[in-house]
Amino acid sequence: MRTPVIYGPECRRYDFGGGHPLNSMRLELTVTLLESAGMLDGPTSGVLPPRLATDDEIAMLHSPGYIAAVRALGSDPSAAGLRYGFGPGDNPPFVGMHEAAATIVGGALVAAEGIAEGRFEHAFHFSGGLHHAMRSLAAGFCIYNDIALACEFLRRRGWRVLYVDGDAHHGDGTQALFYDTPQVLTISLHESGEFLFPGTGFVDETGRGAGAGYSVNVPLLPGTDDASWLECFELVVPPIARAYRPDVIVSQHGCDTHRLDPLTDLGCTTHTSERFAAAVHDLAHKLCGGRWLAAGGGGYDIWRVVPRAWTLVYGVLSHQVVGDVVPDAWIDRWQPRAPHPLPRAMRDAPSDDAPDRIRARNREQAQRAADQALDAIDRARS
């Protein structure tokens, strides 16, 4: 199998309950669209199940006390004295929480292990990408930072890891966990923290100590369209990637950049989802022998956006052509339950309607971020 999807029904246990924005139904909607489109039947594609990560594996980045608290709250979510970021709102504790979160970590590690051992070039862990979790803190619907743990697993092999985060929310947890090392270079393109959770990810957040210059942030203004997002990507990611010379690329493909997303304010479409994946794919083959681990992330219009966006991402990963039309079988299966008419086109028309002031501001931020990182890499080599 050249490009597996890492998934099993156990991934759906990562669910905070009715009414929470992170609805695990989006995973079933995605995998059934992949199946309906015939994308899991080819010679280069298929499904690999996740596994349960061990406490020792999770403790590569999370504190033992935090892991114990997650396990205890998963046994008794009503326990008094909630700490570590759990409570009503973003991160309500639920029964089996540790096992559910450890399964998402295990999926990321299955992907990382397969790539490290040369069993496959690419992998797509679309139930992962939980990039807000800190060493001892749950945040932004994220309990354990599976994607950072995959980066850490690869870093411990002695590999230089390029992490690229395309979620509308800043990848603050992943940045914080690698803020002082040059072995994992993090790049995040996101809606500016002036307007959106977690309120971080500004251009002057560049790393510290040995990691100074190896954290790169491109804060984008509300209303950013496909054209501006992709322009900023091209200004930042390819030149930094070429200078950094990674051994592997890890990317996060949150599709809450879409203009229909209920939690964010960007104006992108599925065009950005597909082109972002295609650009990372190209870099992986040019710079690091094709080694590329892609994860999911945010995405809260679970009916109209998430399944199509991640199907397009997997089409790129698995070298398959995705048709222009959503299969009738998928529409017929899910339309009776959907709160909106489901799109019949797999791809949206690209958005190109952001005002010039937004484009100019985004361009300035992107160029500044790129210049800072390139200077740091150049200094480290001189």
Short mmCIF file of C-alpha atoms in Angstrom, two decimals:
data_model
loop_
_atom_site.label_atom_id
_atom_site.label_comp_id
_atom_site.label_asym_id
_atom_site.label_seq_id
_atom_site.Cartn_x
_atom_site.Cartn_y
_atom_site.Cartn_z
CA MET A 1 0.00 0.00 0.00
CA ARG A 2 1.64 3.21 -1.15
CA THR A 3 -0.63 5.75 0.53
CA PRO A 4 -2.86 4.51 3.35
CA VAL A 5 -5.68 6.28 5.11
CA ILE A 6 -5.20 5.69 8.83
CA TYR A 7 -8.70 5.12 10.14
CA GLY A 8 -11.03 2.82 12.03
CA PRO A 9 -14.46 3.22 13.63
CA GLU A 10 -12.73 3.55 16.99
CA CYS A 11 -11.57 7.02 15.87
CA ARG A 12 -15.15 8.20 16.27
CA ARG A 13 -14.92 7.69 20.04
CA TYR A 14 -13.05 11.00 20.13
CA ASP A 15 -16.24 13.03 20.55
CA PHE A 16 -17.19 15.64 23.15
CA GLY A 17 -20.91 14.99 22.88
CA GLY A 18 -24.02 16.44 21.32
CA GLY A 19 -23.90 20.08 20.36
CA HIS A 20 -20.09 20.32 20.46
CA PRO A 21 -18.57 21.78 17.28
CA LEU A 22 -16.10 18.90 16.90
CA ASN A 23 -18.58 16.31 15.69
CA SER A 24 -17.01 12.95 14.92
CA MET A 25 -19.74 12.31 12.33
CA ARG A 26 -17.43 14.22 9.96
CA LEU A 27 -15.09 11.20 9.98
CA GLU A 28 -17.79 8.81 8.82
CA LEU A 29 -18.96 11.30 6.21
CA THR A 30 -15.40 11.52 4.88
CA VAL A 31 -14.61 7.82 4.77
CA THR A 32 -17.94 7.02 3.10
CA LEU A 33 -17.27 9.67 0.46
CA LEU A 34 -13.84 8.16 -0.17
CA GLU A 35 -15.50 4.76 -0.52
CA SER A 36 -18.27 6.06 -2.80
CA ALA A 37 -15.68 7.73 -5.01
CA GLY A 38 -13.78 4.44 -5.32
CA MET A 39 -10.67 5.95 -3.80
CA LEU A 40 -9.89 3.17 -1.33
CA ASP A 41 -9.84 0.36 -3.91
CA GLY A 42 -6.83 1.29 -6.03
CA PRO A 43 -3.36 -0.27 -6.04
CA THR A 44 -1.86 2.69 -4.16
CA SER A 45 -4.62 3.24 -1.60
CA GLY A 46 -6.41 1.57 1.27
CA VAL A 47 -7.13 1.75 5.00
CA LEU A 48 -4.84 0.94 7.92
CA PRO A 49 -6.32 0.87 11.44
CA PRO A 50 -4.90 3.00 14.23
CA ARG A 51 -3.63 1.53 17.47
CA LEU A 52 -3.70 2.65 21.08
CA ALA A 53 -0.63 4.71 21.91
CA THR A 54 1.13 3.80 25.15
CA ASP A 55 1.57 6.21 28.03
CA ASP A 56 5.32 6.23 27.35
CA GLU A 57 4.70 7.27 23.75
CA ILE A 58 2.34 10.06 24.79
CA ALA A 59 4.89 11.13 27.41
CA MET A 60 7.37 11.97 24.65
CA LEU A 61 5.71 15.41 24.78
CA HIS A 62 2.97 15.38 27.45
CA SER A 63 3.66 15.37 31.18
CA PRO A 64 2.96 12.21 33.22
CA GLY A 65 0.72 14.21 35.55
CA TYR A 66 -1.38 15.42 32.65
CA ILE A 67 -1.73 11.91 31.20
CA ALA A 68 -2.83 10.63 34.61
CA ALA A 69 -5.41 13.42 34.86
CA VAL A 70 -6.81 12.64 31.41
CA ARG A 71 -7.13 8.98 32.37
CA ALA A 72 -8.80 9.83 35.71
CA LEU A 73 -11.28 12.26 34.15
CA GLY A 74 -12.11 9.67 31.51
CA SER A 75 -13.07 7.32 34.32
CA ASP A 76 -15.08 9.94 36.22
CA PRO A 77 -15.89 13.04 34.14
CA SER A 78 -17.86 14.51 37.04
CA ALA A 79 -14.80 14.68 39.29
CA ALA A 80 -14.52 17.91 41.21
CA GLY A 81 -11.65 20.30 40.76
CA LEU A 82 -11.29 20.11 36.99
CA ARG A 83 -7.86 21.25 35.87
CA TYR A 84 -5.57 21.07 32.87
CA GLY A 85 -7.98 22.97 30.61
CA PHE A 86 -10.96 20.63 31.02
CA GLY A 87 -14.43 21.85 31.86
CA PRO A 88 -17.59 23.18 30.22
CA GLY A 89 -17.06 24.69 26.79
CA ASP A 90 -14.25 23.65 24.49
CA ASN A 91 -12.94 20.61 26.37
CA PRO A 92 -15.62 18.86 28.44
CA PRO A 93 -14.35 15.56 29.85
CA PHE A 94 -16.09 12.37 28.68
CA VAL A 95 -16.03 8.69 29.54
CA GLY A 96 -13.13 6.87 27.87
CA MET A 97 -11.40 10.15 27.04
CA HIS A 98 -7.85 8.85 27.48
CA GLU A 99 -8.42 5.80 25.29
CA ALA A 100 -10.13 7.86 22.60
CA ALA A 101 -7.33 10.44 22.52
CA ALA A 102 -4.63 7.75 22.70
CA THR A 103 -6.19 6.12 19.64
CA ILE A 104 -5.79 9.35 17.68
CA VAL A 105 -2.15 9.50 18.79
CA GLY A 106 -1.72 5.86 17.83
CA GLY A 107 -3.02 6.62 14.35
CA ALA A 108 -0.43 9.36 13.92
CA LEU A 109 2.29 6.99 15.08
CA VAL A 110 1.15 4.23 12.72
CA ALA A 111 1.57 6.76 9.92
CA ALA A 112 4.96 7.98 11.17
CA GLU A 113 6.29 4.46 11.71
CA GLY A 114 5.28 3.34 8.22
CA ILE A 115 6.96 6.33 6.63
CA ALA A 116 10.09 5.97 8.77
CA GLU A 117 10.39 2.28 7.89
CA GLY A 118 9.86 2.92 4.19
CA ARG A 119 6.66 0.84 4.00
CA PHE A 120 4.86 3.73 2.32
CA GLU A 121 5.69 7.23 1.08
CA HIS A 122 2.63 9.15 2.24
CA ALA A 123 -0.13 8.64 4.79
CA PHE A 124 -3.35 10.49 5.62
CA HIS A 125 -4.47 10.57 9.25
CA PHE A 126 -7.59 12.65 8.82
CA SER A 127 -8.95 12.06 12.33
CA GLY A 128 -5.80 13.68 13.74
CA GLY A 129 -4.17 17.08 13.52
CA LEU A 130 -5.13 18.08 17.09
CA HIS A 131 -2.63 20.90 17.18
CA HIS A 132 -3.72 23.00 20.18
CA ALA A 133 -2.86 20.56 22.98
CA MET A 134 0.09 21.67 25.12
CA ARG A 135 2.41 19.65 27.34
CA SER A 136 0.02 19.80 30.31
CA LEU A 137 -3.07 21.49 28.90
CA ALA A 138 -6.07 20.57 26.79
CA ALA A 139 -7.13 23.39 24.49
CA GLY A 140 -9.27 24.03 21.44
CA PHE A 141 -10.91 20.56 21.34
CA CYS A 142 -7.46 18.92 21.55
CA ILE A 143 -6.47 16.53 24.36
CA TYR A 144 -3.20 15.00 23.13
CA ASN A 145 -1.24 16.62 20.31
CA ASP A 146 -1.07 13.63 17.98
CA ILE A 147 0.57 15.49 15.12
CA ALA A 148 3.30 16.92 17.34
CA LEU A 149 3.94 13.43 18.71
CA ALA A 150 4.38 12.17 15.15
CA CYS A 151 6.88 14.98 14.56
CA GLU A 152 8.69 14.05 17.78
CA PHE A 153 8.85 10.38 16.79
CA LEU A 154 10.46 11.40 13.49
CA ARG A 155 12.75 13.94 15.18
CA ARG A 156 14.06 11.21 17.49
CA ARG A 157 15.24 9.34 14.41
CA GLY A 158 17.57 12.28 13.81
CA TRP A 159 15.41 13.60 10.97
CA ARG A 160 14.77 17.26 10.25
CA VAL A 161 11.01 17.72 10.24
CA LEU A 162 9.16 20.45 8.36
CA TYR A 163 5.70 20.97 9.84
CA VAL A 164 3.22 23.02 7.79
CA ASP A 165 -0.14 23.91 9.34
CA GLY A 166 -2.96 25.13 7.10
CA ASP A 167 -5.76 25.27 9.68
CA ALA A 168 -7.62 28.55 10.13
CA HIS A 169 -6.55 28.47 13.80
CA HIS A 170 -2.93 28.97 14.74
CA GLY A 171 -1.08 25.73 15.49
CA ASP A 172 -0.05 27.02 18.88
CA GLY A 173 0.43 23.72 20.68
CA THR A 174 2.70 22.26 18.04
CA GLN A 175 4.67 25.51 17.88
CA ALA A 176 5.10 25.62 21.67
CA LEU A 177 6.28 22.02 21.89
CA PHE A 178 9.11 22.69 19.41
CA TYR A 179 9.76 26.37 20.11
CA ASP A 180 13.36 25.85 21.21
CA THR A 181 14.65 23.34 18.66
CA PRO A 182 15.77 23.69 15.04
CA GLN A 183 15.02 20.02 14.36
CA VAL A 184 11.32 20.73 13.81
CA LEU A 185 10.60 23.85 11.80
CA THR A 186 6.95 24.87 12.21
CA ILE A 187 5.07 27.02 9.71
CA SER A 188 1.48 28.08 10.35
CA LEU A 189 -0.79 30.01 7.99
CA HIS A 190 -3.94 30.99 9.88
CA GLU A 191 -6.48 33.66 10.58
CA SER A 192 -4.83 36.34 12.69
CA GLY A 193 -4.98 35.97 16.45
CA GLU A 194 -6.35 39.51 16.52
CA PHE A 195 -9.66 38.00 15.47
CA LEU A 196 -9.67 34.27 16.26
CA PHE A 197 -8.76 31.70 18.91
CA PRO A 198 -6.14 31.03 20.23
CA GLY A 199 -5.07 34.67 19.93
CA THR A 200 -1.49 33.82 18.97
CA GLY A 201 0.55 33.19 15.85
CA PHE A 202 1.96 36.62 15.09
CA VAL A 203 4.98 37.18 12.87
CA ASP A 204 7.24 38.03 15.79
CA GLU A 205 6.74 34.56 17.34
CA THR A 206 9.87 33.04 15.85
CA GLY A 207 11.27 30.59 18.41
CA ARG A 208 13.84 30.89 21.17
CA GLY A 209 17.32 29.67 21.97
CA ALA A 210 18.50 27.12 19.44
CA GLY A 211 15.05 27.30 17.85
CA ALA A 212 15.15 31.04 17.17
CA GLY A 213 13.91 31.57 13.62
CA TYR A 214 12.44 28.08 13.29
CA SER A 215 8.87 29.03 14.16
CA VAL A 216 7.17 30.80 11.26
CA ASN A 217 3.75 32.44 11.39
CA VAL A 218 1.63 34.01 8.68
CA PRO A 219 -1.42 35.70 10.26
CA LEU A 220 -4.11 36.31 7.64
CA LEU A 221 -6.93 38.82 7.73
CA PRO A 222 -10.59 37.81 7.83
CA GLY A 223 -11.91 37.57 4.29
CA THR A 224 -8.70 36.09 2.87
CA ASP A 225 -9.59 34.28 -0.36
CA ASP A 226 -8.00 31.36 -2.18
CA ALA A 227 -5.81 33.63 -4.29
CA SER A 228 -4.32 35.46 -1.30
CA TRP A 229 -3.90 32.31 0.84
CA LEU A 230 -2.04 30.53 -1.94
CA GLU A 231 0.09 33.59 -2.71
CA CYS A 232 1.20 33.68 0.93
CA PHE A 233 1.94 29.97 0.88
CA GLU A 234 4.16 30.38 -2.18
CA LEU A 235 6.01 33.32 -0.61
CA VAL A 236 6.76 31.37 2.55
CA VAL A 237 6.72 27.58 2.35
CA PRO A 238 8.71 26.61 -0.78
CA PRO A 239 11.69 28.92 -0.16
CA ILE A 240 11.91 27.97 3.51
CA ALA A 241 11.54 24.28 2.68
CA ARG A 242 14.33 24.46 0.10
CA ALA A 243 16.61 26.25 2.56
CA TYR A 244 15.78 23.96 5.49
CA ARG A 245 16.18 20.69 3.54
CA PRO A 246 13.82 18.50 5.59
CA ASP A 247 13.99 14.74 5.76
CA VAL A 248 10.20 14.50 6.05
CA ILE A 249 7.21 16.84 5.80
CA VAL A 250 4.29 16.70 8.22
CA SER A 251 1.26 18.82 7.34
CA GLN A 252 -2.06 19.68 8.95
CA HIS A 253 -5.04 20.15 6.63
CA GLY A 254 -7.74 21.78 8.68
CA CYS A 255 -10.46 22.84 6.25
CA ASP A 256 -11.99 25.50 8.49
CA THR A 257 -10.38 27.98 6.10
CA HIS A 258 -13.53 27.48 4.00
CA ARG A 259 -15.92 30.40 3.71
CA LEU A 260 -18.80 28.22 4.92
CA ASP A 261 -17.10 27.28 8.18
CA PRO A 262 -19.20 28.49 11.14
CA LEU A 263 -16.27 29.16 13.50
CA THR A 264 -13.88 31.16 11.30
CA ASP A 265 -13.80 34.18 9.03
CA LEU A 266 -11.62 33.28 6.05
CA GLY A 267 -12.98 33.24 2.51
CA CYS A 268 -11.28 30.21 0.99
CA THR A 269 -12.85 27.18 -0.71
CA THR A 270 -11.97 23.59 -1.49
CA HIS A 271 -9.58 25.03 -4.08
CA THR A 272 -7.16 25.97 -1.29
CA SER A 273 -7.54 22.52 0.30
CA GLU A 274 -6.54 20.79 -2.93
CA ARG A 275 -3.82 23.21 -4.03
CA PHE A 276 -2.22 23.27 -0.57
CA ALA A 277 -1.98 19.48 -0.64
CA ALA A 278 -0.61 19.49 -4.19
CA ALA A 279 2.09 22.01 -3.28
CA VAL A 280 3.20 20.02 -0.22
CA HIS A 281 3.19 16.84 -2.30
CA ASP A 282 5.49 18.45 -4.84
CA LEU A 283 7.88 19.63 -2.12
CA ALA A 284 7.94 16.20 -0.48
CA HIS A 285 9.02 14.53 -3.71
CA LYS A 286 11.57 17.21 -4.56
CA LEU A 287 13.15 17.54 -1.12
CA CYS A 288 12.72 14.41 0.98
CA GLY A 289 12.12 11.33 -1.13
CA GLY A 290 8.35 11.68 -1.01
CA ARG A 291 8.14 11.26 2.78
CA TRP A 292 4.96 13.06 3.80
CA LEU A 293 2.50 12.60 6.67
CA ALA A 294 -0.75 14.56 6.31
CA ALA A 295 -3.31 15.00 9.07
CA GLY A 296 -6.80 16.47 9.25
CA GLY A 297 -7.58 19.16 11.80
CA GLY A 298 -10.38 21.69 12.07
CA GLY A 299 -13.46 21.79 9.91
CA TYR A 300 -16.91 22.45 11.33
CA ASP A 301 -19.21 22.46 8.33
CA ILE A 302 -19.20 18.71 8.47
CA TRP A 303 -21.73 18.14 5.67
CA ARG A 304 -20.83 20.53 2.86
CA VAL A 305 -17.10 21.08 3.36
CA VAL A 306 -15.13 18.52 5.37
CA PRO A 307 -15.81 15.34 3.32
CA ARG A 308 -15.13 17.02 -0.01
CA ALA A 309 -12.02 18.87 1.19
CA TRP A 310 -10.40 15.77 2.68
CA THR A 311 -11.35 13.64 -0.32
CA LEU A 312 -9.48 16.13 -2.49
CA VAL A 313 -6.49 16.01 -0.14
CA TYR A 314 -6.41 12.22 -0.29
CA GLY A 315 -6.65 12.32 -4.06
CA VAL A 316 -3.40 14.26 -4.10
CA LEU A 317 -1.75 11.99 -1.52
CA SER A 318 -2.70 8.80 -3.35
CA HIS A 319 -1.97 10.05 -6.88
CA GLN A 320 -5.61 9.57 -7.88
CA VAL A 321 -7.78 11.82 -10.01
CA VAL A 322 -10.84 12.93 -8.09
CA GLY A 323 -13.94 13.33 -10.21
CA ASP A 324 -15.76 16.62 -10.51
CA VAL A 325 -19.08 15.28 -9.20
CA VAL A 326 -19.95 14.01 -5.75
CA PRO A 327 -21.24 10.44 -6.23
CA ASP A 328 -25.03 10.08 -6.21
CA ALA A 329 -24.76 7.14 -3.80
CA TRP A 330 -23.17 9.37 -1.16
CA ILE A 331 -25.73 12.13 -1.67
CA ASP A 332 -28.60 9.64 -1.46
CA ARG A 333 -27.20 8.14 1.73
CA TRP A 334 -26.65 11.36 3.64
CA GLN A 335 -29.02 14.01 2.28
CA PRO A 336 -31.95 12.85 4.44
CA ARG A 337 -29.86 13.64 7.56
CA ALA A 338 -28.13 16.78 6.32
CA PRO A 339 -29.38 20.19 7.48
CA HIS A 340 -28.48 21.77 4.10
CA PRO A 341 -28.61 20.67 0.48
CA LEU A 342 -25.39 18.75 -0.13
CA PRO A 343 -23.11 20.07 -2.90
CA ARG A 344 -23.04 18.00 -6.06
CA ALA A 345 -19.76 19.49 -7.31
CA MET A 346 -16.65 18.05 -5.68
CA ARG A 347 -14.79 21.32 -6.17
CA ASP A 348 -15.90 24.88 -5.53
CA ALA A 349 -15.09 27.71 -7.90
CA PRO A 350 -11.89 29.38 -6.62
CA SER A 351 -12.44 32.56 -4.63
CA ASP A 352 -10.68 35.68 -5.86
CA ASP A 353 -12.66 38.48 -4.28
CA ALA A 354 -10.63 39.74 -1.32
CA PRO A 355 -10.08 43.51 -1.28
CA ASP A 356 -6.64 44.80 -2.21
CA ARG A 357 -5.99 45.94 1.37
CA ILE A 358 -6.34 42.35 2.60
CA ARG A 359 -4.04 41.02 -0.08
CA ALA A 360 -1.43 43.70 0.58
CA ARG A 361 -1.46 43.14 4.33
CA ASN A 362 -1.25 39.36 3.96
CA ARG A 363 1.58 39.68 1.45
CA GLU A 364 3.55 41.96 3.78
CA GLN A 365 3.17 39.57 6.72
CA ALA A 366 4.13 36.56 4.61
CA GLN A 367 7.24 38.21 3.19
CA ARG A 368 8.36 39.35 6.62
CA ALA A 369 7.88 35.85 8.05
CA ALA A 370 9.81 34.28 5.18
CA ASP A 371 12.68 36.74 5.43
CA GLN A 372 13.09 36.13 9.16
CA ALA A 373 13.21 32.36 8.78
CA LEU A 374 15.55 32.42 5.80
CA ASP A 375 17.92 34.73 7.67
CA ALA A 376 17.95 32.38 10.67
CA ILE A 377 18.64 29.31 8.53
CA ASP A 378 21.40 31.16 6.68
CA ARG A 379 23.01 32.30 9.94
CA ALA A 380 22.93 28.77 11.31
CA ARG A 381 24.86 27.51 8.30
CA SER A 382 27.45 30.27 8.21
#
